[in-house]
Coordinates of C-alpha atoms and ligand atoms in Angstrom, one line a residue:
M27 CA 81.4 100.4 110.9
E28 CA 81.0 96.7 111.7
S29 CA 83.9 94.8 113.2
K30 CA 84.2 92.7 110.1
E31 CA 84.7 95.8 108.0
W32 CA 87.4 97.1 110.2
S33 CA 89.2 93.8 109.9
S34 CA 89.1 93.7 106.2
G35 CA 90.2 97.3 106.1
V36 CA 93.2 96.5 108.2
W37 CA 94.2 93.7 105.8
T38 CA 93.6 95.9 102.7
H39 CA 95.8 98.6 104.1
L40 CA 98.6 96.2 105.0
T41 CA 98.6 94.6 101.5
A42 CA 98.6 98.1 99.9
V43 CA 101.7 99.0 101.9
R44 CA 103.4 95.8 100.9
R45 CA 102.4 96.3 97.2
Q46 CA 103.2 100.0 97.0
S47 CA 106.2 100.1 99.3
P48 CA 105.8 103.8 100.1
L49 CA 108.9 106.0 100.7
V50 CA 108.6 107.4 104.2
Q51 CA 111.0 110.2 105.3
C52 CA 111.6 110.0 109.0
I53 CA 113.1 112.9 111.0
T54 CA 113.1 111.0 114.2
N55 CA 114.9 110.9 117.5
L56 CA 118.3 109.3 117.9
V57 CA 117.0 106.5 120.1
S58 CA 114.4 105.3 117.6
M59 CA 116.1 105.5 114.2
D60 CA 116.9 101.7 114.1
L61 CA 113.6 100.4 115.3
V62 CA 111.5 102.8 113.2
A63 CA 113.4 101.9 110.0
N64 CA 113.2 98.1 110.7
T65 CA 109.5 98.4 111.5
L66 CA 108.8 100.1 108.2
L67 CA 110.9 97.6 106.3
S68 CA 109.1 94.7 107.9
A69 CA 105.7 96.2 107.0
G70 CA 106.8 96.5 103.4
A71 CA 107.6 100.3 103.3
S72 CA 110.8 102.1 102.5
P73 CA 112.2 104.2 105.3
A74 CA 114.6 107.1 104.7
M75 CA 116.1 108.7 107.8
V76 CA 117.0 112.0 106.0
H77 CA 117.1 114.9 108.5
S78 CA 119.4 117.6 107.1
V79 CA 117.7 120.8 106.2
A80 CA 120.1 121.0 103.2
E81 CA 118.4 117.9 101.7
V82 CA 114.8 118.8 102.2
P83 CA 114.3 120.7 98.9
D84 CA 115.7 117.8 96.8
F85 CA 114.4 114.8 98.8
T86 CA 111.0 115.6 100.3
P87 CA 109.3 116.1 96.9
H88 CA 110.0 112.3 96.2
I89 CA 108.5 110.9 99.4
H90 CA 105.0 109.4 99.9
A91 CA 104.8 110.4 103.6
L92 CA 106.8 112.0 106.4
C93 CA 107.1 111.3 110.1
I94 CA 108.5 113.9 112.5
N95 CA 109.4 112.9 116.1
V96 CA 110.8 115.4 118.5
G97 CA 112.1 112.9 121.0
T98 CA 115.7 114.2 121.1
L99 CA 115.0 117.7 119.8
T100 CA 117.8 120.3 119.8
P101 CA 117.4 123.8 118.3
D102 CA 119.4 122.9 115.2
W103 CA 117.0 120.1 114.2
L104 CA 113.9 122.2 114.3
P105 CA 114.5 124.1 111.0
S106 CA 114.7 120.8 109.0
M107 CA 111.5 119.5 110.7
K108 CA 109.7 122.7 109.8
A109 CA 111.0 122.8 106.3
A110 CA 110.1 119.2 105.6
A111 CA 106.6 119.5 107.2
E112 CA 105.9 122.7 105.3
L113 CA 107.0 121.2 101.9
A114 CA 105.1 118.0 102.5
A115 CA 101.9 119.9 103.4
Q116 CA 102.3 122.1 100.4
L117 CA 102.8 119.1 98.1
G118 CA 99.7 117.3 99.6
K119 CA 101.8 114.6 101.2
P120 CA 100.6 113.2 104.5
W121 CA 102.7 113.8 107.6
V122 CA 102.7 112.5 111.1
L123 CA 103.8 114.4 114.2
D124 CA 105.0 112.4 117.3
P125 CA 105.3 115.0 120.1
A126 CA 107.6 112.6 122.0
A127 CA 108.3 113.8 125.6
V128 CA 106.6 117.1 124.9
S129 CA 106.2 117.8 128.6
C130 CA 110.0 117.9 129.2
S131 CA 110.4 121.6 128.6
G132 CA 108.9 124.8 127.4
F133 CA 111.3 124.7 124.4
R134 CA 109.8 121.3 123.3
L135 CA 106.2 122.4 123.8
K136 CA 106.7 125.6 121.8
A137 CA 108.4 123.6 119.0
C138 CA 105.5 121.1 118.9
L139 CA 102.9 123.8 118.9
E140 CA 104.7 125.4 115.9
L141 CA 104.8 122.1 114.1
V142 CA 101.0 121.6 114.8
E143 CA 100.5 124.9 112.9
L144 CA 102.1 123.3 109.8
K145 CA 99.0 121.0 109.5
P146 CA 100.1 117.4 110.3
S147 CA 97.6 114.8 109.0
V148 CA 98.0 112.8 112.2
I149 CA 99.3 113.6 115.7
K150 CA 100.3 110.4 117.5
G151 CA 101.3 110.6 121.2
N152 CA 100.9 108.7 124.4
G153 CA 98.3 109.9 126.9
S154 CA 100.5 112.4 128.7
E155 CA 101.8 113.8 125.4
I156 CA 98.3 114.4 124.0
I157 CA 97.1 116.0 127.3
T158 CA 100.1 118.4 127.4
L159 CA 99.9 119.3 123.7
S160 CA 96.2 120.0 123.8
G161 CA 96.8 122.4 126.7
S162 CA 94.7 120.4 129.1
A163 CA 97.4 120.2 131.7
S164 CA 99.7 122.8 133.1
Q165 CA 103.4 122.1 132.7
G166 CA 105.4 120.7 135.6
Q167 CA 104.6 117.0 135.8
T168 CA 106.7 114.9 133.4
K169 CA 108.0 111.4 133.0
G170 CA 109.8 112.3 129.8
A171 CA 109.0 109.9 127.0
D172 CA 106.9 107.6 129.2
S173 CA 103.2 108.3 129.9
S174 CA 101.8 108.9 133.3
H175 CA 98.3 108.7 132.0
E176 CA 96.1 106.0 130.6
S177 CA 95.2 106.6 126.9
T178 CA 91.5 106.7 127.9
E179 CA 92.2 109.6 130.2
A180 CA 93.2 111.6 127.1
I181 CA 90.1 111.1 125.1
E182 CA 88.7 114.6 125.6
A183 CA 92.1 116.2 125.1
A184 CA 92.5 114.2 121.9
K185 CA 89.1 115.3 120.6
S186 CA 89.8 118.9 121.4
L187 CA 93.3 118.8 119.7
A188 CA 91.8 117.1 116.7
L189 CA 89.2 119.9 116.3
S190 CA 91.6 122.7 116.9
S191 CA 94.4 121.4 114.6
G192 CA 92.4 119.6 111.9
A193 CA 94.6 116.5 112.4
V194 CA 93.5 113.0 113.3
V195 CA 94.8 112.4 116.8
A196 CA 96.0 109.0 117.9
V197 CA 96.7 108.1 121.6
S198 CA 98.7 104.9 122.2
G199 CA 98.4 102.8 125.3
A200 CA 96.5 99.8 126.6
V201 CA 93.7 100.8 124.3
D202 CA 94.8 102.9 121.3
I203 CA 92.4 105.8 120.7
V204 CA 92.0 107.4 117.3
T205 CA 89.7 110.4 116.8
D206 CA 89.0 113.1 114.2
G207 CA 87.2 115.1 116.9
K208 CA 83.8 113.5 116.1
R209 CA 84.3 109.8 115.9
V210 CA 86.3 108.0 118.6
I211 CA 87.7 104.6 117.8
G212 CA 89.4 102.1 120.2
V213 CA 92.0 99.6 119.0
H214 CA 92.4 96.9 121.6
N215 CA 95.4 95.1 120.1
G216 CA 98.9 95.1 121.7
T217 CA 100.6 93.9 124.8
K218 CA 101.9 95.6 127.9
M219 CA 105.5 94.5 127.4
M220 CA 105.7 96.7 124.3
Q221 CA 106.1 99.6 126.8
K222 CA 109.4 98.0 127.9
I223 CA 111.0 98.4 124.5
T224 CA 112.2 101.9 123.7
A225 CA 110.8 103.4 120.5
T226 CA 107.8 101.2 120.0
G227 CA 105.7 104.4 120.1
C228 CA 108.0 106.1 117.6
S229 CA 107.8 103.0 115.4
L230 CA 104.1 103.1 115.5
A231 CA 104.1 106.7 114.4
G232 CA 106.4 105.7 111.4
L233 CA 104.0 102.9 110.6
V234 CA 101.0 105.3 110.7
A235 CA 102.9 107.5 108.1
A236 CA 103.3 104.4 105.8
F237 CA 99.6 103.5 106.1
L238 CA 98.6 107.2 105.4
A239 CA 100.7 107.0 102.3
V240 CA 98.4 104.4 100.8
D241 CA 95.1 105.9 101.9
S242 CA 95.7 109.6 102.6
L243 CA 92.0 110.5 102.0
Q244 CA 91.0 108.4 105.0
P245 CA 93.5 109.3 107.7
L246 CA 91.4 108.0 110.6
E247 CA 90.9 104.6 109.0
A248 CA 94.6 104.3 107.9
T249 CA 95.7 105.2 111.4
V250 CA 93.4 102.7 113.0
S251 CA 94.7 100.0 110.7
A252 CA 98.4 100.8 111.4
M253 CA 97.7 100.7 115.2
S254 CA 95.9 97.3 115.0
V255 CA 98.7 95.8 112.8
F256 CA 101.4 96.9 115.1
G257 CA 99.5 95.6 118.2
I258 CA 98.9 92.2 116.5
A259 CA 102.6 91.9 115.7
G260 CA 103.3 92.6 119.4
E261 CA 100.8 90.0 120.5
L262 CA 102.3 87.4 118.2
G263 CA 105.8 88.4 119.2
E264 CA 105.1 88.0 122.9
E265 CA 104.1 84.4 122.4
L266 CA 107.6 83.7 121.2
A267 CA 109.5 86.1 123.5
N268 CA 111.3 85.7 126.8
G269 CA 111.4 89.4 127.6
P270 CA 111.6 92.8 126.0
A271 CA 114.8 92.2 124.0
S272 CA 113.5 89.1 122.3
L273 CA 110.1 90.7 121.9
R274 CA 111.8 93.4 119.9
M275 CA 113.1 90.8 117.5
H276 CA 109.9 88.7 117.4
L277 CA 107.7 91.8 116.9
I278 CA 109.6 92.7 113.8
D279 CA 109.5 89.1 112.5
S280 CA 105.8 88.8 113.3
L281 CA 105.0 92.1 111.4
Y282 CA 107.0 90.8 108.4
G283 CA 105.1 87.5 108.4
L284 CA 101.5 88.6 109.1
D285 CA 99.0 86.7 107.0
E286 CA 95.3 87.3 106.2
T287 CA 93.9 84.7 108.5
T288 CA 95.9 85.9 111.4
V289 CA 95.0 89.6 110.8
L290 CA 91.3 88.9 110.3
S291 CA 91.0 86.8 113.5
R292 CA 93.0 89.1 115.7
V293 CA 91.8 92.6 114.9
K294 CA 90.0 94.2 117.9
I295 CA 88.5 97.6 116.9
N296 CA 85.4 99.2 118.1
R297 CA 83.7 102.6 118.1
L298 CA 83.9 104.3 121.5
G299 CA 82.1 107.5 120.6
Ligands
ADP329 N1 99.2 98.2 128.4 C1 99.3 98.0 127.1 N2 98.6 96.9 126.6 C2 98.7 96.7 125.3 N3 99.4 97.4 124.4 C3 100.1 98.4 124.9 C4 100.1 98.8 126.2 N4 100.9 99.9 126.4 C5 101.4 100.2 125.2 N5 100.9 99.3 124.3 C6 101.3 99.3 122.8 O1 102.6 99.7 122.7 C7 102.8 100.5 121.6 C8 103.6 101.8 122.0 O2 102.7 102.5 122.7 P1 103.1 103.5 123.9 O3 103.9 102.7 124.9 O4 101.9 104.2 124.4 O5 104.0 104.5 123.1 P2 105.1 105.5 123.7 O6 106.3 104.6 123.7 O7 105.1 106.6 122.7 O8 104.7 105.9 125.1 C9 101.5 100.7 120.9 O9 101.3 99.8 119.9 C10 100.5 100.4 122.1 O10 99.3 99.9 121.6
TZP330 C1 113.8 107.2 125.7 C2 113.7 108.4 124.9 N1 114.2 109.6 125.2 C3 114.0 110.5 124.3 S1 113.2 110.0 123.0 C4 113.1 108.4 123.6 C5 112.5 107.3 122.9 C6 111.1 107.3 123.2 O1 110.4 106.3 122.4 P1 108.9 105.9 122.6 O2 108.1 107.2 122.6 O3 108.6 105.1 121.5 O4 108.8 105.2 123.9
MG331 MG1 106.4 108.0 122.2

């Protein structure tokens, strides 16, 4: 695909999210709830942080997409994650898995592998998370929720995980990588300071769910668009920020105010393989 087609695709996806305002159920970690919800609202989607297993049968049938993030996983949260994922998949609704900090423990890795079995549409992690989840690294090394790998070091792991799981795999980092196991796309938007705000990766996973909701038949394209939009909002936000705290605010404002000219001129996407 030409770079011009990627840019217009990004704008088309963002306008569809704004027009359709998809309902996105988020079962996400305690650190990230606020930023994920605000990111979704600024993009035009409707977030719902509904995580009780008691509510899944009533609520999940109404959603347009689901995001599951294991960042502060405890054994009592796993049943609601599994129930929501199972129901979403059964009802043909797209869902995203963020295996946040999967290398922390055997418990978390096992839980993530069980969630992968429930057929996520997209798995979004940082380099270390994708390498661990794909089984390409032995457990032991961990920096928790932060990555100790460049996203580009995880390309082969991402391809192999995509092929084994059937999901599109997205690796965030300096270059965001998106693959379905055959195509590998690079998204070159974003800014380094985004790493200094907790839950930007989680918010990106939530945004991917919103974009999937409006184009579930093209999960790779929808994921690429969400990553580019979030990166552009970060770039614009940094121009107005004095540090991570004000970047957090300006990122949300920039995402809310994105216009067509800015999107078309800033999208940086290419095919890497
Ligand atoms: N060095 C970087 N340069 C540009 N953008 C970055 C960089 N590192 C992270 N980002 C962006 O920050 C956001 C969060 O990604 P990341 O920090 O990898 O997630 P996580 O918090 O899950 O580790 C993504 O939009 C990503 O593109
Ligand atoms: C700090 C922290 N600890 C457990 S989850 C979490 C948030 C991680 O957010 P992100 O993956 O977006 O950096
Ligand atoms: Mg993360």
